[in-house]
Coordinates of C-alpha atoms and ligand atoms in Angstrom, one line a residue:
M1272 CA -2.5 -15.7 31.4
R1273 CA -0.6 -12.5 31.4
K1274 CA 2.5 -14.3 30.0
T1275 CA 0.4 -15.8 27.1
L1276 CA -0.9 -12.4 26.3
I1277 CA 2.5 -10.9 26.1
L1278 CA 3.8 -13.8 24.1
L1279 CA 0.9 -13.3 21.6
A1280 CA 1.6 -9.6 21.5
V1281 CA 5.3 -10.3 20.7
L1282 CA 4.4 -12.8 18.1
S1283 CA 1.9 -10.6 16.3
T1284 CA 4.3 -7.7 16.3
S1285 CA 7.1 -9.8 14.8
I1286 CA 4.8 -11.2 12.1
F1287 CA 3.6 -7.6 11.4
S1288 CA 7.0 -6.3 11.1
M1289 CA 8.1 -9.1 8.8
N1290 CA 5.2 -8.4 6.5
A1291 CA 5.8 -4.7 6.7
Q1292 CA 9.5 -5.3 5.9
K1293 CA 8.6 -7.6 3.0
S1294 CA 6.1 -5.1 1.6
E1295 CA 8.7 -2.3 1.9
K1296 CA 11.1 -4.2 -0.3
D1297 CA 8.3 -4.9 -2.7
I1298 CA 7.5 -1.2 -2.8
I1299 CA 11.1 -0.3 -3.6
K1300 CA 11.3 -3.1 -6.3
K1301 CA 8.0 -1.8 -7.9
L1302 CA 9.4 1.8 -7.8
D1303 CA 12.6 0.5 -9.6
Q1304 CA 10.4 -1.1 -12.2
K1305 CA 8.9 2.2 -12.9
S1306 CA 12.2 4.1 -13.5
A1307 CA 11.6 4.3 -17.2
D1308 CA 8.2 5.9 -16.7
Y1309 CA 9.5 8.5 -14.2
G1310 CA 12.5 9.1 -16.6
N1311 CA 10.1 10.1 -19.2
I1312 CA 8.1 12.4 -17.0
A1313 CA 11.4 14.1 -15.9
Q1314 CA 12.6 14.4 -19.5
N1315 CA 9.4 15.9 -20.6
I1316 CA 9.7 18.6 -17.9
W1317 CA 13.4 19.1 -18.9
E1318 CA 12.1 19.9 -22.3
F1319 CA 9.3 22.1 -21.2
A1320 CA 12.0 24.2 -19.2
E1321 CA 9.4 26.5 -17.9
M1322 CA 10.6 29.3 -15.6
G1323 CA 9.3 30.4 -12.2
Y1324 CA 5.4 30.8 -12.0
Q1325 CA 5.0 29.8 -15.6
E1326 CA 5.3 26.1 -15.0
E1327 CA 1.9 25.2 -16.3
Q1328 CA 2.8 22.1 -18.3
S1329 CA 5.3 20.8 -15.7
S1330 CA 2.9 21.3 -12.8
G1331 CA 0.0 19.8 -14.9
L1332 CA 2.0 16.6 -15.7
L1333 CA 3.0 16.0 -12.0
Q1334 CA -0.7 16.6 -11.0
K1335 CA -1.9 14.2 -13.6
T1336 CA 0.6 11.5 -12.4
L1337 CA -0.4 11.9 -8.8
Q1338 CA -4.1 12.0 -9.6
D1339 CA -3.9 8.8 -11.8
A1340 CA -2.2 7.1 -8.8
G1341 CA -5.2 8.0 -6.5
F1342 CA -4.2 11.3 -4.8
T1343 CA -6.6 14.1 -4.3
I1344 CA -5.4 17.4 -5.9
K1345 CA -5.8 20.9 -4.6
K1346 CA -4.4 23.3 -7.3
G1347 CA -3.7 27.0 -7.5
V1348 CA -3.0 27.2 -3.7
A1349 CA -1.5 30.3 -2.0
G1350 CA -2.5 32.5 -5.0
I1351 CA -0.2 30.7 -7.3
P1352 CA -1.6 29.0 -10.4
T1353 CA 1.2 26.4 -10.7
A1354 CA 1.3 25.5 -7.0
F1355 CA -0.6 22.5 -5.6
I1356 CA -1.0 19.9 -3.0
A1357 CA -1.6 16.2 -3.7
E1358 CA -2.8 14.1 -0.7
Y1359 CA -3.6 10.5 0.0
G1360 CA -4.7 9.0 3.3
S1361 CA -6.1 10.5 6.4
G1362 CA -5.2 11.5 9.9
S1363 CA -1.8 11.8 11.4
P1364 CA 1.0 11.7 11.0
V1365 CA 1.2 14.0 8.0
I1366 CA 4.3 13.5 6.0
A1367 CA 5.1 16.1 3.3
I1368 CA 7.4 15.6 0.3
M1369 CA 8.2 18.8 -1.6
G1370 CA 8.9 18.9 -5.3
E1371 CA 10.1 21.8 -7.6
Y1372 CA 9.9 22.1 -11.4
D1373 CA 11.1 25.6 -12.5
A1374 CA 13.9 26.2 -14.9
L1375 CA 16.5 29.0 -15.2
P1376 CA 16.5 31.8 -17.7
G1377 CA 19.3 31.9 -20.3
L1378 CA 20.6 28.4 -19.6
S1379 CA 19.0 26.4 -22.5
Q1380 CA 21.4 23.5 -23.4
K1381 CA 21.1 20.2 -25.3
A1382 CA 21.8 16.9 -23.7
V1383 CA 25.3 16.7 -25.1
A1384 CA 28.8 16.9 -23.6
E1385 CA 29.7 20.2 -25.3
K1386 CA 28.1 23.7 -24.9
E1387 CA 25.2 23.8 -27.3
S1388 CA 22.1 25.8 -26.8
A1389 CA 18.8 23.9 -27.4
G1390 CA 17.2 27.2 -28.6
A1391 CA 14.8 27.5 -25.7
A1392 CA 14.9 30.5 -23.4
A1393 CA 15.5 28.5 -20.3
G1394 CA 17.1 25.3 -19.1
H1395 CA 17.0 23.1 -16.1
A1396 CA 20.4 24.0 -14.7
C1397 CA 19.3 23.2 -11.1
G1398 CA 17.7 19.9 -12.0
H1399 CA 14.3 20.8 -10.7
H1400 CA 12.8 18.5 -13.4
L1401 CA 14.3 15.6 -11.4
F1402 CA 13.4 17.0 -8.1
G1403 CA 9.8 17.3 -8.8
T1404 CA 9.6 13.8 -10.5
A1405 CA 11.5 11.9 -7.8
S1406 CA 9.3 13.6 -5.1
T1407 CA 6.3 12.6 -7.0
A1408 CA 7.6 9.1 -7.4
A1409 CA 8.4 8.8 -3.7
A1410 CA 4.8 10.1 -2.7
I1411 CA 3.2 7.5 -4.9
S1412 CA 5.4 4.7 -3.4
T1413 CA 4.8 5.8 0.1
K1414 CA 1.0 5.8 -0.7
E1415 CA 1.4 2.2 -2.0
W1416 CA 3.0 1.2 1.2
L1417 CA 0.3 2.9 3.4
E1418 CA -2.2 1.0 1.3
A1419 CA -0.5 -2.4 1.5
N1420 CA -0.1 -2.1 5.3
K1421 CA -3.5 -0.4 5.9
S1422 CA -1.5 2.2 7.8
K1423 CA -3.0 5.3 9.3
G1424 CA -1.7 8.6 8.1
T1425 CA -1.5 11.1 5.4
I1426 CA 1.1 11.4 2.6
R1427 CA 1.3 14.8 0.8
F1428 CA 3.2 16.1 -2.1
Y1429 CA 3.7 19.8 -2.2
G1430 CA 4.1 21.1 -5.8
T1431 CA 6.2 24.2 -5.1
P1432 CA 6.9 26.6 -8.0
A1433 CA 9.5 29.3 -8.6
E1434 CA 12.2 28.2 -6.2
E1435 CA 14.8 30.1 -8.4
G1436 CA 14.2 33.7 -7.1
G1437 CA 10.4 33.5 -6.7
S1438 CA 10.3 32.2 -3.2
G1439 CA 7.2 30.0 -4.1
K1440 CA 7.3 28.0 -0.9
V1441 CA 7.4 31.2 1.3
F1442 CA 3.9 32.1 0.1
M1443 CA 2.6 28.5 0.9
V1444 CA 4.2 28.7 4.3
R1445 CA 2.8 32.2 4.9
E1446 CA -0.7 30.8 3.9
G1447 CA -0.3 28.2 6.6
L1448 CA -0.4 25.3 4.2
F1449 CA 2.4 23.5 6.1
N1450 CA 0.9 24.0 9.6
D1451 CA -0.6 20.6 10.1
V1452 CA 2.5 18.8 8.6
D1453 CA 4.6 16.6 11.0
I1454 CA 7.8 16.2 8.9
A1455 CA 8.7 17.7 5.6
L1456 CA 11.2 15.9 3.2
H1457 CA 13.1 17.3 0.2
W1458 CA 16.2 16.6 -1.8
H1459 CA 18.2 18.3 -4.5
P1460 CA 20.0 17.2 -7.6
G1461 CA 23.8 17.7 -7.2
A1462 CA 27.3 16.5 -8.0
Q1463 CA 27.5 14.0 -5.0
N1464 CA 25.4 11.7 -2.9
A1465 CA 25.2 13.4 0.5
A1466 CA 22.8 13.5 3.4
S1467 CA 24.9 15.5 5.9
A1468 CA 23.2 18.4 7.8
G1469 CA 22.3 21.1 5.2
A1470 CA 22.9 24.8 5.2
A1471 CA 21.6 27.7 3.3
L1472 CA 21.7 31.4 3.3
A1473 CA 18.9 33.7 4.1
N1474 CA 18.3 36.2 1.3
K1475 CA 16.3 39.1 0.3
S1476 CA 16.0 40.3 -3.3
A1477 CA 14.4 43.4 -5.0
K1478 CA 14.2 45.3 -8.3
F1479 CA 15.3 49.0 -7.8
R1480 CA 13.7 51.3 -10.5
F1481 CA 15.0 54.7 -11.2
Y1482 CA 13.0 57.3 -13.2
G1483 CA 14.7 60.2 -15.0
V1484 CA 14.0 62.6 -17.8
S1485 CA 14.7 61.8 -21.5
A1486 CA 16.6 64.3 -23.6
H1487 CA 19.0 64.4 -26.6
A1488 CA 22.2 63.3 -25.0
A1489 CA 24.3 65.7 -27.1
A1490 CA 22.0 68.6 -28.2
S1491 CA 20.3 69.2 -24.7
P1492 CA 21.9 67.0 -22.0
E1493 CA 21.1 69.7 -19.5
K1494 CA 17.4 69.0 -19.8
G1495 CA 17.9 65.3 -19.2
R1496 CA 18.3 63.4 -15.9
S1497 CA 19.7 59.9 -16.5
A1498 CA 18.0 56.9 -14.7
L1499 CA 21.1 54.9 -15.5
D1500 CA 23.1 57.4 -13.5
G1501 CA 20.8 56.4 -10.5
V1502 CA 21.6 52.8 -11.0
E1503 CA 25.3 53.4 -11.4
A1504 CA 25.5 55.6 -8.4
M1505 CA 23.6 52.9 -6.3
N1506 CA 26.0 50.2 -7.6
M1507 CA 29.0 52.2 -6.7
M1508 CA 27.7 52.7 -3.1
I1509 CA 26.9 49.1 -2.7
N1510 CA 30.3 48.1 -4.0
M1511 CA 31.9 50.3 -1.4
M1512 CA 29.5 49.0 1.3
R1513 CA 30.9 45.4 0.7
E1514 CA 33.8 46.4 2.8
H1515 CA 31.7 47.1 5.7
I1516 CA 29.5 44.1 6.0
P1517 CA 30.2 40.7 7.5
Q1518 CA 32.5 39.0 5.2
E1519 CA 30.3 35.8 4.7
A1520 CA 27.6 38.0 3.2
R1521 CA 26.9 37.9 -0.5
I1522 CA 25.6 40.7 -2.6
H1523 CA 25.0 40.5 -6.4
Y1524 CA 23.1 42.4 -9.1
V1525 CA 22.3 42.6 -12.7
I1526 CA 21.2 45.7 -14.5
T1527 CA 17.9 44.7 -16.1
A1528 CA 17.2 47.9 -17.9
G1529 CA 19.8 50.5 -18.7
G1530 CA 18.5 52.6 -21.6
K1531 CA 18.2 51.8 -25.3
A1532 CA 20.5 54.1 -27.1
P1533 CA 23.5 56.2 -26.0
N1534 CA 22.1 59.4 -27.7
V1535 CA 19.0 59.3 -25.5
V1536 CA 19.3 60.1 -21.9
P1537 CA 17.6 57.1 -20.2
D1538 CA 14.3 58.0 -18.4
F1539 CA 14.1 54.5 -17.0
A1540 CA 16.7 52.0 -15.5
E1541 CA 16.4 49.0 -13.2
V1542 CA 18.8 47.0 -11.2
Y1543 CA 17.9 43.6 -9.6
Y1544 CA 19.7 42.9 -6.4
Y1545 CA 20.2 40.0 -4.0
A1546 CA 21.6 40.1 -0.4
R1547 CA 22.5 36.9 1.4
H1548 CA 24.0 35.7 4.7
N1549 CA 23.4 32.7 6.9
R1550 CA 21.6 34.9 9.4
R1551 CA 18.4 36.6 8.4
D1552 CA 18.9 39.4 10.8
V1553 CA 22.2 40.3 8.9
V1554 CA 20.3 40.1 5.6
I1555 CA 17.6 42.3 6.8
D1556 CA 20.2 44.9 7.9
I1557 CA 22.2 44.8 4.7
F1558 CA 18.9 45.1 2.7
D1559 CA 17.9 48.3 4.7
R1560 CA 21.3 49.8 3.9
M1561 CA 20.8 48.9 0.2
V1562 CA 17.6 50.9 0.2
K1563 CA 19.4 53.9 1.8
A1564 CA 22.0 53.7 -1.0
A1565 CA 19.4 53.7 -3.6
E1566 CA 17.6 56.7 -2.0
G1567 CA 21.0 58.5 -1.9
A1568 CA 21.6 57.7 -5.6
A1569 CA 18.3 59.0 -6.6
L1570 CA 18.8 62.2 -4.6
G1571 CA 22.3 62.8 -6.1
T1572 CA 21.3 62.1 -9.7
G1573 CA 18.1 64.2 -9.7
T1574 CA 16.0 61.0 -10.4
T1575 CA 13.4 59.2 -8.4
M1576 CA 13.4 55.7 -7.1
D1577 CA 11.1 52.9 -5.9
Y1578 CA 11.6 49.3 -5.4
E1579 CA 9.7 46.1 -5.5
M1580 CA 10.6 43.2 -3.1
I1581 CA 10.9 40.0 -5.2
G1582 CA 12.0 37.2 -2.9
G1583 CA 13.1 36.6 0.6
T1584 CA 13.9 33.2 2.3
H1585 CA 15.0 32.0 5.8
E1586 CA 18.3 30.2 6.2
L1587 CA 18.0 26.4 6.6
L1588 CA 17.2 24.9 10.0
P1589 CA 18.8 21.5 10.1
N1590 CA 17.3 18.6 12.0
L1591 CA 20.0 16.0 12.8
T1592 CA 17.7 13.4 14.2
L1593 CA 16.0 13.1 10.7
Q1594 CA 19.3 13.8 8.8
K1595 CA 20.9 10.6 10.3
V1596 CA 17.9 8.5 9.3
M1597 CA 18.1 10.1 5.7
H1598 CA 21.8 9.4 5.6
D1599 CA 21.4 5.8 6.6
N1600 CA 18.7 5.2 3.9
L1601 CA 20.7 6.9 1.2
S1602 CA 23.7 4.8 2.2
E1603 CA 21.5 1.7 1.9
V1604 CA 20.4 2.8 -1.6
G1605 CA 23.9 3.7 -2.6
G1606 CA 25.2 5.7 -5.5
M1607 CA 25.4 4.9 -9.1
E1608 CA 27.7 3.1 -11.7
Y1609 CA 28.0 4.5 -15.1
T1610 CA 27.4 2.3 -18.2
A1611 CA 30.2 2.6 -20.9
E1612 CA 28.1 5.2 -22.7
E1613 CA 27.5 7.2 -19.6
K1614 CA 31.1 7.1 -18.7
A1615 CA 32.2 8.4 -22.1
F1616 CA 29.7 11.3 -21.6
A1617 CA 30.9 12.0 -18.2
D1618 CA 34.6 12.0 -19.2
K1619 CA 33.8 14.6 -21.8
I1620 CA 32.0 16.8 -19.3
A1621 CA 34.8 16.3 -16.8
K1622 CA 37.3 17.6 -19.4
S1623 CA 35.1 20.7 -19.9
L1624 CA 35.6 21.2 -16.0
G1625 CA 39.3 20.9 -16.3
Q1626 CA 39.4 17.4 -14.9
E1627 CA 41.3 14.6 -16.6
K1628 CA 38.4 12.2 -16.4
A1629 CA 35.2 11.7 -14.5
D1630 CA 35.3 10.9 -10.8
L1631 CA 33.6 7.6 -10.7
A1632 CA 34.1 7.0 -7.0
T1633 CA 32.0 10.2 -6.1
A1634 CA 29.2 9.1 -8.3
K1635 CA 29.2 5.7 -6.8
N1636 CA 29.7 6.5 -3.1
V1637 CA 27.8 8.3 -0.4
Q1638 CA 29.7 11.1 1.3
P1639 CA 30.6 10.5 5.0
Y1640 CA 27.9 11.9 7.4
K1641 CA 28.7 15.4 8.9
T1642 CA 26.8 17.4 11.3
E1643 CA 28.1 20.8 10.3
A1644 CA 27.7 22.2 6.8
R1645 CA 28.5 25.5 5.0
A1646 CA 26.6 26.5 2.1
F1647 CA 26.5 29.7 -0.2
G1648 CA 23.2 29.2 -1.9
S1649 CA 19.6 29.9 -0.7
T1650 CA 16.5 28.0 -0.9
D1651 CA 12.9 28.7 0.1
V1652 CA 12.8 25.4 1.8
G1653 CA 14.4 27.5 4.6
D1654 CA 11.1 28.9 5.5
V1655 CA 9.5 25.4 5.6
S1656 CA 12.4 24.3 7.9
F1657 CA 11.4 27.0 10.4
T1658 CA 7.8 25.9 10.3
V1659 CA 8.0 22.0 10.6
P1660 CA 11.1 19.6 11.1
T1661 CA 12.5 19.4 7.6
V1662 CA 15.2 17.1 6.1
G1663 CA 16.9 16.9 2.7
F1664 CA 19.9 15.5 0.8
S1665 CA 21.3 15.4 -2.6
T1666 CA 22.3 12.8 -5.2
A1667 CA 24.9 12.8 -8.0
T1668 CA 22.5 13.6 -10.9
W1669 CA 25.4 15.6 -12.4
V1670 CA 28.9 14.6 -13.3
P1671 CA 31.1 15.1 -10.0
G1672 CA 32.5 18.5 -10.1
T1673 CA 29.7 20.2 -11.9
A1674 CA 28.4 23.4 -10.5
A1675 CA 24.6 24.1 -10.3
H1676 CA 23.3 26.7 -12.8
S1677 CA 25.9 25.6 -15.4
W1678 CA 25.4 24.2 -18.9
Q1679 CA 27.1 21.0 -17.7
A1680 CA 24.2 20.6 -15.1
V1681 CA 21.5 21.0 -17.8
A1682 CA 23.3 18.5 -20.1
A1683 CA 23.7 15.7 -17.6
G1684 CA 20.1 16.3 -16.3
G1685 CA 18.9 15.5 -19.7
T1686 CA 20.6 12.1 -19.8
S1687 CA 20.2 8.7 -18.0
I1688 CA 22.7 9.9 -15.5
G1689 CA 20.1 12.5 -14.3
N1690 CA 17.5 9.7 -14.3
K1691 CA 19.6 7.4 -12.2
G1692 CA 20.3 10.1 -9.6
M1693 CA 16.6 10.8 -9.6
M1694 CA 15.7 7.2 -8.9
I1695 CA 18.3 7.1 -6.0
A1696 CA 16.6 10.1 -4.5
A1697 CA 13.0 8.5 -5.1
K1698 CA 14.0 5.4 -3.1
T1699 CA 15.6 7.3 -0.3
L1700 CA 12.8 9.6 0.2
T1701 CA 10.3 6.6 0.2
M1702 CA 12.3 4.6 2.7
T1703 CA 12.5 7.7 5.0
A1704 CA 8.8 8.4 4.7
I1705 CA 8.0 4.8 5.6
D1706 CA 10.5 5.0 8.6
L1707 CA 8.4 8.0 9.8
F1708 CA 5.1 6.3 9.3
K1709 CA 6.4 3.3 11.2
D1710 CA 8.1 5.1 14.1
K1711 CA 6.1 7.6 16.0
K1712 CA 8.9 8.2 18.4
L1713 CA 11.2 9.2 15.6
I1714 CA 8.7 12.0 14.7
E1715 CA 8.6 13.0 18.4
T1716 CA 12.3 13.2 18.8
A1717 CA 12.7 15.2 15.6
K1718 CA 10.0 17.6 16.9
A1719 CA 11.7 18.1 20.2
E1720 CA 14.9 19.0 18.4
F1721 CA 13.1 21.3 16.0
I1722 CA 11.4 23.2 18.9
E1723 CA 14.6 23.4 20.9
K1724 CA 16.7 24.7 17.9
R1725 CA 14.1 27.1 16.6
G1726 CA 13.7 28.6 20.0
A1727 CA 10.7 29.0 22.2
D1728 CA 10.0 32.7 21.4
F1729 CA 10.2 32.2 17.5
K1730 CA 7.6 34.0 15.4
Y1731 CA 7.5 33.5 11.8
I1732 CA 8.0 36.8 9.8
P1733 CA 8.4 36.2 6.0
L1734 CA 11.4 38.3 4.7
L1735 CA 9.4 39.3 1.7
G1736 CA 6.7 40.9 3.8
D1737 CA 3.1 40.8 2.8
R1738 CA 3.6 41.2 -1.0
A1739 CA 1.7 38.8 -3.3
P1740 CA 3.6 36.2 -5.3
A1741 CA 5.6 38.0 -8.1
L1742 CA 3.9 35.9 -10.8
D1743 CA 5.5 38.0 -13.6
Y1744 CA 9.1 38.2 -12.2
R1745 CA 10.4 36.2 -15.1
K1746 CA 8.4 38.0 -17.7
Ligands
ZN21 ZN1 19.2 26.8 -8.3
ZN22 ZN1 17.7 24.3 -7.1

């Protein structure tokens, strides 16, 4: 009797897994068939090229796509008009896929292999049009799998605005919107296919504003106090400070207001600063010293100063349990082969990067798996990664050798090369989400690793404090 039962159980499990496997393949096939549709969505967002917190059309298009596919939409979350959550299913596990869609100022570029502005103010130099679209595609495919298998669980798409400097996700984390999520997935456009353990620097950014007194710069300079002097004195102190901070730290600034005419003593000047390091306690310390430098600069130049926190993100907490699964899935999907036309485009881009021709092998292969990574950028995914186990990867949406935030990245992202990389990402995300829905143990193991790495006494304190989203930081 008992034997029969066990036999039956084994039989039904194997039949179920055969079905599930078949349907998983079907889901990926169906996703592939929609690559032209998703390509169109991505290219629309590429053309919108909306900057942080101004992504009305981009966010709207992704919302509509998810709504049409049967997701329930909650928009304007965390006090951000362009942030939203799309959800399908019920109960646990809750798997989240994040998507970004903001562009970068001053990086407008046509989809051609030489530097040529498209006339717009901004450009998708970080490929977030592909990021948001691939994640949307993956959420929809995962939903189709849940449906086909009548599986329990919730798939959620998090529409996360203003990654570039606006720290959009931080406000969503602060609001508790990720608290009931089991695992969060993300990816990023790049110049190679890689799912090794990620790394990112914690950062804090702020705009320092100096106020002086206007006067005729030649006729009555003694009556004036230059706000620009305040900015310059601060910059000088910060540049000296560089020698006395941990060498892996990064500090950068731009003067966003410095007066209008040399013959008028500027009564207002502004400098926009970033401090970064792979440990947030170091960033906090450097930032506090930057504020002291600003105060000293104001004192010495007879001006006054205030500052506005703009962004702040945690470093990235990698999860190796999940990373290995992601790597295996990315390896199964594989990289891309260029068509003759794509190769001609890629060769030209490669030349502009000082290479003889495009590195086809890097576009085609997946990088070997590594458990250690160094990075010099920052991402607001960091804050999510300290809230729930999080895993990401990159695909070669750009010609190998291309740097993020370059015209070459905008150009490739506007072509079929970008779309191909996007579909590789959509498939890898879908397969990983399905793995998580199928394997409760995997989620438990990832959670155990997460809790151990984060530390028992961890308390989430956002680096940007209690400020509201800087909705106008790009205006
Ligand atoms: Zn970027
Ligand atoms: Zn980015």
